[in-house]
PDB file of C-alpha atoms and ligand atoms in Angstrom:
ATOM      1  CA  UNK A  31       0.000   0.000   0.000  1.00  0.00           C
ATOM      2  CA  UNK A  32       2.764   2.333   0.969  1.00  0.00           C
ATOM      3  CA  UNK A  33       4.582   1.554  -2.255  1.00  0.00           C
ATOM      4  CA  UNK A  34       1.391   2.124  -4.217  1.00  0.00           C
ATOM      5  CA  UNK A  35       0.839   5.560  -2.694  1.00  0.00           C
ATOM      6  CA  UNK A  36       4.446   6.455  -3.420  1.00  0.00           C
ATOM      7  CA  UNK A  37       4.161   5.264  -7.009  1.00  0.00           C
ATOM      8  CA  UNK A  38       0.938   7.175  -7.546  1.00  0.00           C
ATOM      9  CA  UNK A  39       2.397  10.288  -6.014  1.00  0.00           C
ATOM     10  CA  UNK A  40       5.310  10.209  -8.435  1.00  0.00           C
ATOM     11  CA  UNK A  41       3.011   9.585 -11.336  1.00  0.00           C
ATOM     12  CA  UNK A  42       0.961  12.654 -10.471  1.00  0.00           C
ATOM     13  CA  UNK A  43       3.866  14.912 -11.238  1.00  0.00           C
ATOM     14  CA  UNK A  44       5.790  13.023 -13.801  1.00  0.00           C
ATOM     15  CA  UNK A  45       4.713  12.444 -17.339  1.00  0.00           C
ATOM     16  CA  UNK A  46       7.078   9.571 -17.998  1.00  0.00           C
ATOM     17  CA  UNK A  47       5.115   7.492 -15.536  1.00  0.00           C
ATOM     18  CA  UNK A  48       1.954   7.676 -17.643  1.00  0.00           C
ATOM     19  CA  UNK A  49       2.736   4.493 -19.543  1.00  0.00           C
ATOM     20  CA  UNK A  50       3.044   2.482 -16.344  1.00  0.00           C
ATOM     21  CA  UNK A  51      -0.280   3.608 -14.936  1.00  0.00           C
ATOM     22  CA  UNK A  52      -3.584   1.846 -15.345  1.00  0.00           C
ATOM     23  CA  UNK A  53      -6.143   4.418 -16.444  1.00  0.00           C
ATOM     24  CA  UNK A  54      -8.930   1.935 -17.166  1.00  0.00           C
ATOM     25  CA  UNK A  55     -10.723   2.609 -13.885  1.00  0.00           C
ATOM     26  CA  UNK A  56     -10.350   6.383 -13.998  1.00  0.00           C
ATOM     27  CA  UNK A  57     -13.613   8.284 -14.320  1.00  0.00           C
ATOM     28  CA  UNK A  58     -13.590  11.806 -15.704  1.00  0.00           C
ATOM     29  CA  UNK A  59     -16.188  13.910 -13.919  1.00  0.00           C
ATOM     30  CA  UNK A  60     -17.397  17.432 -14.584  1.00  0.00           C
ATOM     31  CA  UNK A  61     -18.312  19.861 -11.825  1.00  0.00           C
ATOM     32  CA  UNK A  62     -20.105  23.073 -12.744  1.00  0.00           C
ATOM     33  CA  UNK A  63     -18.180  26.062 -11.387  1.00  0.00           C
ATOM     34  CA  UNK A  64     -20.100  28.956 -12.955  1.00  0.00           C
ATOM     35  CA  UNK A  65     -22.345  29.550 -15.975  1.00  0.00           C
ATOM     36  CA  UNK A  66     -20.505  27.999 -18.935  1.00  0.00           C
ATOM     37  CA  UNK A  67     -17.544  27.023 -16.759  1.00  0.00           C
ATOM     38  CA  UNK A  68     -16.629  23.560 -15.461  1.00  0.00           C
ATOM     39  CA  UNK A  69     -13.856  21.766 -13.591  1.00  0.00           C
ATOM     40  CA  UNK A  70     -13.059  18.274 -14.906  1.00  0.00           C
ATOM     41  CA  UNK A  71     -11.310  15.749 -12.720  1.00  0.00           C
ATOM     42  CA  UNK A  72      -9.923  12.329 -13.567  1.00  0.00           C
ATOM     43  CA  UNK A  73      -6.264  11.708 -12.816  1.00  0.00           C
ATOM     44  CA  UNK A  74      -3.637  14.411 -13.034  1.00  0.00           C
ATOM     45  CA  UNK A  75      -4.142  18.148 -12.952  1.00  0.00           C
ATOM     46  CA  UNK A  76      -7.614  19.631 -12.674  1.00  0.00           C
ATOM     47  CA  UNK A  77      -9.020  20.714 -16.043  1.00  0.00           C
ATOM     48  CA  UNK A  78     -10.911  23.956 -16.677  1.00  0.00           C
ATOM     49  CA  UNK A  79     -13.586  23.971 -19.406  1.00  0.00           C
ATOM     50  CA  UNK A  80     -15.343  26.985 -20.906  1.00  0.00           C
ATOM     51  CA  UNK A  81     -18.305  26.293 -23.191  1.00  0.00           C
ATOM     52  CA  UNK A  82     -20.534  28.633 -25.161  1.00  0.00           C
ATOM     53  CA  UNK A  83     -21.236  30.220 -28.511  1.00  0.00           C
ATOM     54  CA  UNK A  84     -17.606  30.257 -29.703  1.00  0.00           C
ATOM     55  CA  UNK A  85     -16.646  26.667 -28.890  1.00  0.00           C
ATOM     56  CA  UNK A  86     -14.970  24.659 -26.158  1.00  0.00           C
ATOM     57  CA  UNK A  87     -11.847  25.915 -24.449  1.00  0.00           C
ATOM     58  CA  UNK A  88      -9.764  23.742 -22.130  1.00  0.00           C
ATOM     59  CA  UNK A  89      -7.176  24.544 -19.519  1.00  0.00           C
ATOM     60  CA  UNK A  90      -4.833  21.513 -19.270  1.00  0.00           C
ATOM     61  CA  UNK A  91      -5.548  17.968 -20.458  1.00  0.00           C
ATOM     62  CA  UNK A  92      -4.164  15.380 -17.971  1.00  0.00           C
ATOM     63  CA  UNK A  93      -2.707  12.169 -19.485  1.00  0.00           C
ATOM     64  CA  UNK A  94      -2.914  10.875 -23.062  1.00  0.00           C
ATOM     65  CA  UNK A  95      -4.754   7.635 -22.157  1.00  0.00           C
ATOM     66  CA  UNK A  96      -7.564   9.793 -20.697  1.00  0.00           C
ATOM     67  CA  UNK A  97      -8.175  11.927 -23.799  1.00  0.00           C
ATOM     68  CA  UNK A  98     -11.186   9.887 -24.991  1.00  0.00           C
ATOM     69  CA  UNK A  99     -12.788  10.102 -21.563  1.00  0.00           C
ATOM     70  CA  UNK A 100     -12.079  13.833 -21.360  1.00  0.00           C
ATOM     71  CA  UNK A 101     -13.568  14.432 -24.809  1.00  0.00           C
ATOM     72  CA  UNK A 102     -16.604  12.338 -23.854  1.00  0.00           C
ATOM     73  CA  UNK A 103     -17.064  14.442 -20.705  1.00  0.00           C
ATOM     74  CA  UNK A 104     -16.889  17.611 -22.821  1.00  0.00           C
ATOM     75  CA  UNK A 105     -19.370  16.138 -25.308  1.00  0.00           C
ATOM     76  CA  UNK A 106     -21.829  15.402 -22.526  1.00  0.00           C
ATOM     77  CA  UNK A 107     -21.907  19.164 -21.867  1.00  0.00           C
ATOM     78  CA  UNK A 108     -21.647  20.586 -25.387  1.00  0.00           C
ATOM     79  CA  UNK A 109     -21.519  19.264 -28.970  1.00  0.00           C
ATOM     80  CA  UNK A 110     -18.873  21.881 -29.864  1.00  0.00           C
ATOM     81  CA  UNK A 111     -15.355  20.582 -30.500  1.00  0.00           C
ATOM     82  CA  UNK A 112     -12.425  21.726 -28.358  1.00  0.00           C
ATOM     83  CA  UNK A 113     -10.876  24.694 -30.163  1.00  0.00           C
ATOM     84  CA  UNK A 114      -8.158  25.725 -27.704  1.00  0.00           C
ATOM     85  CA  UNK A 115      -6.105  24.081 -24.976  1.00  0.00           C
ATOM     86  CA  UNK A 116      -4.091  26.361 -22.705  1.00  0.00           C
ATOM     87  CA  UNK A 117      -1.414  24.599 -20.637  1.00  0.00           C
ATOM     88  CA  UNK A 118      -0.700  26.055 -17.195  1.00  0.00           C
ATOM     89  CA  UNK A 119       2.848  24.565 -17.322  1.00  0.00           C
ATOM     90  CA  UNK A 120       4.801  21.736 -18.949  1.00  0.00           C
ATOM     91  CA  UNK A 121       4.335  18.824 -16.488  1.00  0.00           C
ATOM     92  CA  UNK A 122       2.907  15.718 -18.117  1.00  0.00           C
ATOM     93  CA  UNK A 123      -0.096  15.414 -15.810  1.00  0.00           C
ATOM     94  CA  UNK A 124      -1.260  18.715 -17.356  1.00  0.00           C
ATOM     95  CA  UNK A 125      -0.039  18.331 -20.973  1.00  0.00           C
ATOM     96  CA  UNK A 126      -0.220  14.573 -21.575  1.00  0.00           C
ATOM     97  CA  UNK A 127      -3.335  14.908 -23.724  1.00  0.00           C
ATOM     98  CA  UNK A 128      -1.898  17.655 -25.937  1.00  0.00           C
ATOM     99  CA  UNK A 129      -1.094  15.495 -28.934  1.00  0.00           C
ATOM    100  CA  UNK A 130      -4.539  13.881 -28.955  1.00  0.00           C
ATOM    101  CA  UNK A 131      -6.333  17.193 -28.481  1.00  0.00           C
ATOM    102  CA  UNK A 132      -4.224  18.772 -31.217  1.00  0.00           C
ATOM    103  CA  UNK A 133      -5.138  15.922 -33.551  1.00  0.00           C
ATOM    104  CA  UNK A 134      -8.782  16.501 -32.662  1.00  0.00           C
ATOM    105  CA  UNK A 135      -8.426  20.063 -33.934  1.00  0.00           C
ATOM    106  CA  UNK A 136      -7.481  22.171 -30.906  1.00  0.00           C
ATOM    107  CA  UNK A 137      -4.820  24.864 -30.952  1.00  0.00           C
ATOM    108  CA  UNK A 138      -2.302  24.342 -28.138  1.00  0.00           C
ATOM    109  CA  UNK A 139      -1.306  27.515 -26.294  1.00  0.00           C
ATOM    110  CA  UNK A 140       1.273  28.003 -23.518  1.00  0.00           C
ATOM    111  CA  UNK A 141       4.094  30.118 -22.169  1.00  0.00           C
ATOM    112  CA  UNK A 142       7.218  29.939 -24.330  1.00  0.00           C
ATOM    113  CA  UNK A 143       9.140  28.013 -21.648  1.00  0.00           C
ATOM    114  CA  UNK A 144       6.518  25.245 -21.796  1.00  0.00           C
ATOM    115  CA  UNK A 145       7.349  24.683 -25.444  1.00  0.00           C
ATOM    116  CA  UNK A 146      11.076  24.899 -24.671  1.00  0.00           C
ATOM    117  CA  UNK A 147      10.944  22.311 -21.889  1.00  0.00           C
ATOM    118  CA  UNK A 148       8.635  19.967 -23.802  1.00  0.00           C
ATOM    119  CA  UNK A 149      10.985  20.169 -26.798  1.00  0.00           C
ATOM    120  CA  UNK A 150      14.001  18.847 -24.931  1.00  0.00           C
ATOM    121  CA  UNK A 151      14.841  16.111 -22.443  1.00  0.00           C
ATOM    122  CA  UNK A 152      14.141  17.145 -18.859  1.00  0.00           C
ATOM    123  CA  UNK A 153      15.682  15.774 -15.684  1.00  0.00           C
ATOM    124  CA  UNK A 154      14.003  16.077 -12.283  1.00  0.00           C
ATOM    125  CA  UNK A 155      16.644  16.089  -9.547  1.00  0.00           C
ATOM    126  CA  UNK A 156      13.888  15.717  -6.938  1.00  0.00           C
ATOM    127  CA  UNK A 157      12.574  12.454  -8.370  1.00  0.00           C
ATOM    128  CA  UNK A 158      15.710  11.354 -10.250  1.00  0.00           C
ATOM    129  CA  UNK A 159      13.640  10.943 -13.359  1.00  0.00           C
ATOM    130  CA  UNK A 160      14.250  11.816 -16.990  1.00  0.00           C
ATOM    131  CA  UNK A 161      11.419  12.921 -19.256  1.00  0.00           C
ATOM    132  CA  UNK A 162      12.075  12.558 -22.977  1.00  0.00           C
ATOM    133  CA  UNK A 163      11.146  15.343 -25.409  1.00  0.00           C
ATOM    134  CA  UNK A 164       7.489  15.384 -26.446  1.00  0.00           C
ATOM    135  CA  UNK A 165       6.495  14.636 -30.030  1.00  0.00           C
ATOM    136  CA  UNK A 166       6.032  17.619 -32.318  1.00  0.00           C
ATOM    137  CA  UNK A 167       2.255  17.264 -32.235  1.00  0.00           C
ATOM    138  CA  UNK A 168       2.168  17.755 -28.457  1.00  0.00           C
ATOM    139  CA  UNK A 169       3.974  21.088 -28.514  1.00  0.00           C
ATOM    140  CA  UNK A 170       2.148  24.392 -28.095  1.00  0.00           C
ATOM    141  CA  UNK A 171       1.708  26.076 -31.477  1.00  0.00           C
ATOM    142  CA  UNK A 172       0.990  29.478 -29.953  1.00  0.00           C
ATOM    143  CA  UNK A 173       3.368  30.720 -27.247  1.00  0.00           C
ATOM    144  CA  UNK A 174       3.524  33.929 -25.263  1.00  0.00           C
ATOM    145  CA  UNK A 175       6.052  35.639 -23.011  1.00  0.00           C
ATOM    146  CA  UNK A 176       3.897  37.775 -20.718  1.00  0.00           C
ATOM    147  CA  UNK A 177       0.334  36.847 -21.478  1.00  0.00           C
ATOM    148  CA  UNK A 178      -2.523  36.657 -23.942  1.00  0.00           C
ATOM    149  CA  UNK A 179      -6.249  37.406 -23.742  1.00  0.00           C
ATOM    150  CA  UNK A 180      -8.976  35.334 -25.393  1.00  0.00           C
ATOM    151  CA  UNK A 181     -12.307  36.913 -26.291  1.00  0.00           C
ATOM    152  CA  UNK A 182     -14.282  33.746 -26.380  1.00  0.00           C
ATOM    153  CA  UNK A 183     -17.693  32.453 -25.315  1.00  0.00           C
ATOM    154  CA  UNK A 184     -18.660  35.988 -24.323  1.00  0.00           C
ATOM    155  CA  UNK A 185     -15.790  35.869 -21.837  1.00  0.00           C
ATOM    156  CA  UNK A 186     -12.583  37.740 -21.356  1.00  0.00           C
ATOM    157  CA  UNK A 187     -10.086  34.994 -20.614  1.00  0.00           C
ATOM    158  CA  UNK A 188      -6.845  36.533 -19.357  1.00  0.00           C
ATOM    159  CA  UNK A 189      -3.868  34.211 -19.433  1.00  0.00           C
ATOM    160  CA  UNK A 190      -0.773  35.615 -17.760  1.00  0.00           C
ATOM    161  CA  UNK A 191       2.687  34.422 -16.862  1.00  0.00           C
ATOM    162  CA  UNK A 192       4.164  34.968 -13.408  1.00  0.00           C
ATOM    163  CA  UNK A 193       7.854  35.010 -12.411  1.00  0.00           C
ATOM    164  CA  UNK A 194       9.410  31.555 -11.750  1.00  0.00           C
ATOM    165  CA  UNK A 195       7.250  29.725  -9.190  1.00  0.00           C
ATOM    166  CA  UNK A 196       6.133  26.089  -9.650  1.00  0.00           C
ATOM    167  CA  UNK A 197       8.234  26.107 -12.856  1.00  0.00           C
ATOM    168  CA  UNK A 198       9.586  28.871 -15.096  1.00  0.00           C
ATOM    169  CA  UNK A 199       6.650  28.568 -17.500  1.00  0.00           C
ATOM    170  CA  UNK A 200       3.587  28.954 -15.301  1.00  0.00           C
ATOM    171  CA  UNK A 201       0.411  30.650 -16.458  1.00  0.00           C
ATOM    172  CA  UNK A 202      -2.684  31.696 -14.530  1.00  0.00           C
ATOM    173  CA  UNK A 203      -5.993  31.709 -16.400  1.00  0.00           C
ATOM    174  CA  UNK A 204      -8.600  34.236 -15.274  1.00  0.00           C
ATOM    175  CA  UNK A 205     -12.152  33.955 -16.604  1.00  0.00           C
ATOM    176  CA  UNK A 206     -13.161  37.500 -15.779  1.00  0.00           C
ATOM    177  CA  UNK A 207     -16.931  37.367 -16.355  1.00  0.00           C
ATOM    178  CA  UNK A 208     -17.431  33.989 -14.703  1.00  0.00           C
ATOM    179  CA  UNK A 209     -15.177  35.135 -11.841  1.00  0.00           C
ATOM    180  CA  UNK A 210     -13.117  31.953 -11.929  1.00  0.00           C
ATOM    181  CA  UNK A 211      -9.325  31.579 -11.780  1.00  0.00           C
ATOM    182  CA  UNK A 212      -7.398  28.440 -12.795  1.00  0.00           C
ATOM    183  CA  UNK A 213      -4.001  28.479 -11.047  1.00  0.00           C
ATOM    184  CA  UNK A 214      -2.454  25.245 -12.262  1.00  0.00           C
ATOM    185  CA  UNK A 215       0.133  23.903  -9.830  1.00  0.00           C
ATOM    186  CA  UNK A 216       0.768  27.335  -8.348  1.00  0.00           C
ATOM    187  CA  UNK A 217      -1.860  26.108  -5.908  1.00  0.00           C
ATOM    188  CA  UNK A 218      -2.305  22.643  -4.405  1.00  0.00           C
ATOM    189  CA  UNK A 219      -5.557  22.880  -2.456  1.00  0.00           C
ATOM    190  CA  UNK A 220      -6.389  20.676   0.530  1.00  0.00           C
ATOM    191  CA  UNK A 221      -3.434  21.190   2.868  1.00  0.00           C
ATOM    192  CA  UNK A 222      -0.518  20.019   0.756  1.00  0.00           C
ATOM    193  CA  UNK A 223       2.963  21.486   0.583  1.00  0.00           C
ATOM    194  CA  UNK A 224       3.634  23.026  -2.817  1.00  0.00           C
ATOM    195  CA  UNK A 225       5.978  21.447  -5.324  1.00  0.00           C
ATOM    196  CA  UNK A 226       8.684  23.981  -6.087  1.00  0.00           C
ATOM    197  CA  UNK A 227      10.157  22.307  -9.156  1.00  0.00           C
ATOM    198  CA  UNK A 228      13.643  23.732  -8.933  1.00  0.00           C
ATOM    199  CA  UNK A 229      14.819  21.525 -11.830  1.00  0.00           C
ATOM    200  CA  UNK A 230      12.246  23.344 -13.992  1.00  0.00           C
ATOM    201  CA  UNK A 231      13.348  26.780 -12.794  1.00  0.00           C
ATOM    202  CA  UNK A 232      10.822  27.039  -9.940  1.00  0.00           C
ATOM    203  CA  UNK A 233      11.186  29.234  -6.857  1.00  0.00           C
ATOM    204  CA  UNK A 234       9.334  29.393  -3.541  1.00  0.00           C
ATOM    205  CA  UNK A 235       9.267  33.194  -3.652  1.00  0.00           C
ATOM    206  CA  UNK A 236       7.479  32.953  -6.981  1.00  0.00           C
ATOM    207  CA  UNK A 237       4.895  30.582  -5.490  1.00  0.00           C
ATOM    208  CA  UNK A 238       4.195  33.120  -2.727  1.00  0.00           C
ATOM    209  CA  UNK A 239       4.205  36.003  -5.229  1.00  0.00           C
ATOM    210  CA  UNK A 240       1.738  34.249  -7.547  1.00  0.00           C
ATOM    211  CA  UNK A 241      -0.621  33.592  -4.627  1.00  0.00           C
ATOM    212  CA  UNK A 242      -0.285  37.249  -3.524  1.00  0.00           C
ATOM    213  CA  UNK A 243      -1.194  38.400  -7.010  1.00  0.00           C
ATOM    214  CA  UNK A 244      -4.305  36.229  -7.255  1.00  0.00           C
ATOM    215  CA  UNK A 245      -5.396  37.114  -3.706  1.00  0.00           C
ATOM    216  CA  UNK A 246      -5.188  40.816  -4.615  1.00  0.00           C
ATOM    217  CA  UNK A 247      -7.250  40.285  -7.772  1.00  0.00           C
ATOM    218  CA  UNK A 248     -10.156  38.206  -6.456  1.00  0.00           C
ATOM    219  CA  UNK A 249     -12.989  38.467  -3.941  1.00  0.00           C
ATOM    220  CA  UNK A 250     -14.781  36.145  -1.535  1.00  0.00           C
ATOM    221  CA  UNK A 251     -17.110  34.878  -4.269  1.00  0.00           C
ATOM    222  CA  UNK A 252     -14.374  33.997  -6.787  1.00  0.00           C
ATOM    223  CA  UNK A 253     -13.997  30.273  -7.431  1.00  0.00           C
ATOM    224  CA  UNK A 254     -10.411  29.081  -7.747  1.00  0.00           C
ATOM    225  CA  UNK A 255      -9.479  25.896  -9.616  1.00  0.00           C
ATOM    226  CA  UNK A 256      -6.237  24.559  -8.106  1.00  0.00           C
ATOM    227  CA  UNK A 257      -3.841  22.315 -10.021  1.00  0.00           C
ATOM    228  CA  UNK A 258      -4.697  19.521  -7.611  1.00  0.00           C
ATOM    229  CA  UNK A 259      -7.312  19.222  -4.886  1.00  0.00           C
ATOM    230  CA  UNK A 260     -10.897  20.417  -4.626  1.00  0.00           C
ATOM    231  CA  UNK A 261     -12.336  23.641  -5.974  1.00  0.00           C
ATOM    232  CA  UNK A 262     -11.255  26.510  -3.717  1.00  0.00           C
ATOM    233  CA  UNK A 263     -12.179  29.959  -2.478  1.00  0.00           C
ATOM    234  CA  UNK A 264      -9.968  32.945  -1.695  1.00  0.00           C
ATOM    235  CA  UNK A 265      -9.757  31.966   1.976  1.00  0.00           C
ATOM    236  CA  UNK A 266      -8.197  28.596   1.045  1.00  0.00           C
ATOM    237  CA  UNK A 267      -5.569  30.376  -1.031  1.00  0.00           C
ATOM    238  CA  UNK A 268      -4.826  32.799   1.812  1.00  0.00           C
ATOM    239  CA  UNK A 269      -4.255  29.877   4.202  1.00  0.00           C
ATOM    240  CA  UNK A 270      -1.952  28.254   1.654  1.00  0.00           C
ATOM    241  CA  UNK A 271       0.009  31.462   1.019  1.00  0.00           C
ATOM    242  CA  UNK A 272       0.391  32.199   4.746  1.00  0.00           C
ATOM    243  CA  UNK A 273       1.641  28.684   5.473  1.00  0.00           C
ATOM    244  CA  UNK A 274       4.135  28.640   2.623  1.00  0.00           C
ATOM    245  CA  UNK A 275       5.392  32.078   3.638  1.00  0.00           C
ATOM    246  CA  UNK A 276       5.799  31.142   7.317  1.00  0.00           C
ATOM    247  CA  UNK A 277       7.798  28.034   6.424  1.00  0.00           C
ATOM    248  CA  UNK A 278       9.806  29.817   3.742  1.00  0.00           C
ATOM    249  CA  UNK A 279      10.853  32.420   6.338  1.00  0.00           C
ATOM    250  CA  UNK A 280      11.927  29.755   8.839  1.00  0.00           C
ATOM    251  CA  UNK A 281      14.018  27.960   6.217  1.00  0.00           C
ATOM    252  CA  UNK A 282      15.478  31.253   4.955  1.00  0.00           C
ATOM    253  CA  UNK A 283      16.563  32.143   8.491  1.00  0.00           C
ATOM    254  CA  UNK A 284      18.401  28.829   8.911  1.00  0.00           C
ATOM    255  CA  UNK A 285      20.029  29.184   5.508  1.00  0.00           C
ATOM    256  CA  UNK A 286      21.100  32.760   6.344  1.00  0.00           C
ATOM    257  CA  UNK A 287      22.736  31.442   9.520  1.00  0.00           C
ATOM    258  CA  UNK A 288      24.960  29.385   7.244  1.00  0.00           C
ATOM    259  CA  UNK A 289      23.403  25.965   7.844  1.00  0.00           C
ATOM    260  CA  UNK A 290      23.866  23.427   5.089  1.00  0.00           C
ATOM    261  CA  UNK A 291      20.947  21.900   3.179  1.00  0.00           C
ATOM    262  CA  UNK A 292      21.206  18.671   5.190  1.00  0.00           C
ATOM    263  CA  UNK A 293      21.358  20.571   8.477  1.00  0.00           C
ATOM    264  CA  UNK A 294      18.286  22.606   7.610  1.00  0.00           C
ATOM    265  CA  UNK A 295      16.335  19.455   6.687  1.00  0.00           C
ATOM    266  CA  UNK A 296      17.532  17.783   9.920  1.00  0.00           C
ATOM    267  CA  UNK A 297      16.292  20.791  11.922  1.00  0.00           C
ATOM    268  CA  UNK A 298      12.732  19.938  10.762  1.00  0.00           C
ATOM    269  CA  UNK A 299      11.546  23.532  10.364  1.00  0.00           C
ATOM    270  CA  UNK A 300       8.104  22.374   9.199  1.00  0.00           C
ATOM    271  CA  UNK A 301       7.514  19.892  12.049  1.00  0.00           C
ATOM    272  CA  UNK A 302       4.433  21.553  13.567  1.00  0.00           C
ATOM    273  CA  UNK A 303       2.750  21.665  10.131  1.00  0.00           C
ATOM    274  CA  UNK A 304       3.659  18.202   8.901  1.00  0.00           C
ATOM    275  CA  UNK A 305       0.749  16.225  10.356  1.00  0.00           C
ATOM    276  CA  UNK A 306      -1.684  18.392   8.409  1.00  0.00           C
ATOM    277  CA  UNK A 307       0.325  19.509   5.382  1.00  0.00           C
ATOM    278  CA  UNK A 308       2.938  16.823   4.847  1.00  0.00           C
ATOM    279  CA  UNK A 309       0.749  13.838   4.012  1.00  0.00           C
ATOM    280  CA  UNK A 310       0.374  14.562   0.301  1.00  0.00           C
ATOM    281  CA  UNK A 311       2.551  14.348  -2.753  1.00  0.00           C
ATOM    282  CA  UNK A 312       5.378  16.530  -1.401  1.00  0.00           C
ATOM    283  CA  UNK A 313       6.834  15.190   1.835  1.00  0.00           C
ATOM    284  CA  UNK A 314       8.222  17.589   4.475  1.00  0.00           C
ATOM    285  CA  UNK A 315      11.914  16.876   3.832  1.00  0.00           C
ATOM    286  CA  UNK A 316      11.456  17.242   0.083  1.00  0.00           C
ATOM    287  CA  UNK A 317       9.607  20.530   0.565  1.00  0.00           C
ATOM    288  CA  UNK A 318      12.278  21.882   2.919  1.00  0.00           C
ATOM    289  CA  UNK A 319      15.066  20.914   0.525  1.00  0.00           C
ATOM    290  CA  UNK A 320      13.350  22.521  -2.461  1.00  0.00           C
ATOM    291  CA  UNK A 321      12.654  25.720  -0.559  1.00  0.00           C
ATOM    292  CA  UNK A 322      16.296  25.799   0.559  1.00  0.00           C
ATOM    293  CA  UNK A 323      17.508  25.253  -3.013  1.00  0.00           C
ATOM    294  CA  UNK A 324      15.323  27.983  -4.452  1.00  0.00           C
ATOM    295  CA  UNK A 325      16.204  30.654  -1.895  1.00  0.00           C
ATOM    296  CA  UNK A 326      18.861  33.182  -2.882  1.00  0.00           C
TER     297      UNK A 326
HETATM  298 ZN1  LIG B 197       3.057  20.550 -12.064  1.00  0.00          ZN
END
């Protein structure tokens, strides 16, 4: 059981593991978030779906073996084909369906560093795993540096990049009219330490900064789709931001005192949070090490 949880946890973050997973029992479910706006869950990153007069618009697409189930879930809501897929970042549990969705006629859109990382072999120091380059058909065909706005389904969909955080190619997707924000893996909801993917250019200060930015832009009624975990409200994001900031400051203090990475991990600076926050995908020692690595 323990091994299984470990294996699943790795697979959540790492695209290369997709082939070894059994997706046959995975159910893709749609949850209505606002008028014309849905959150789809199956396995991998939460998907955002906008439907309406212009056509379907997806944020992220989980794993390739789930594409048929995802398209069936979309079809149960609207007959319109998927016209755009925006990736929140390059990780395979968010981009694994790209090639299939592209073949089905969608334009793939992402930050330019998503295309860069998907185009070349990637190595995760955290998980000691290599991810091969993605096939041409899985790569974003439209890339942006700062952001791009879609005028689609009567919505203003603002997609914007933030400084290095979860990775160096993160994008936040704000559906202005529906008052919904998709944060990708800038936010793990449900009391889980964030994954600061230092191997992909991530930084804990960016994670805090991205949360600050969204908190400043939303209100109590805004619905927030996290990369993983249940649909959230502003208060959940505030709790997350405050926790990450508190722990970041503790680790920064130890690092500033000249303690080595191993010594900081051994000091267990997250100990009083671990029972609640350290049971998920990112274990306390891994979190502490990644925060340490990403601090100046
Ligand atoms: Zn991710």
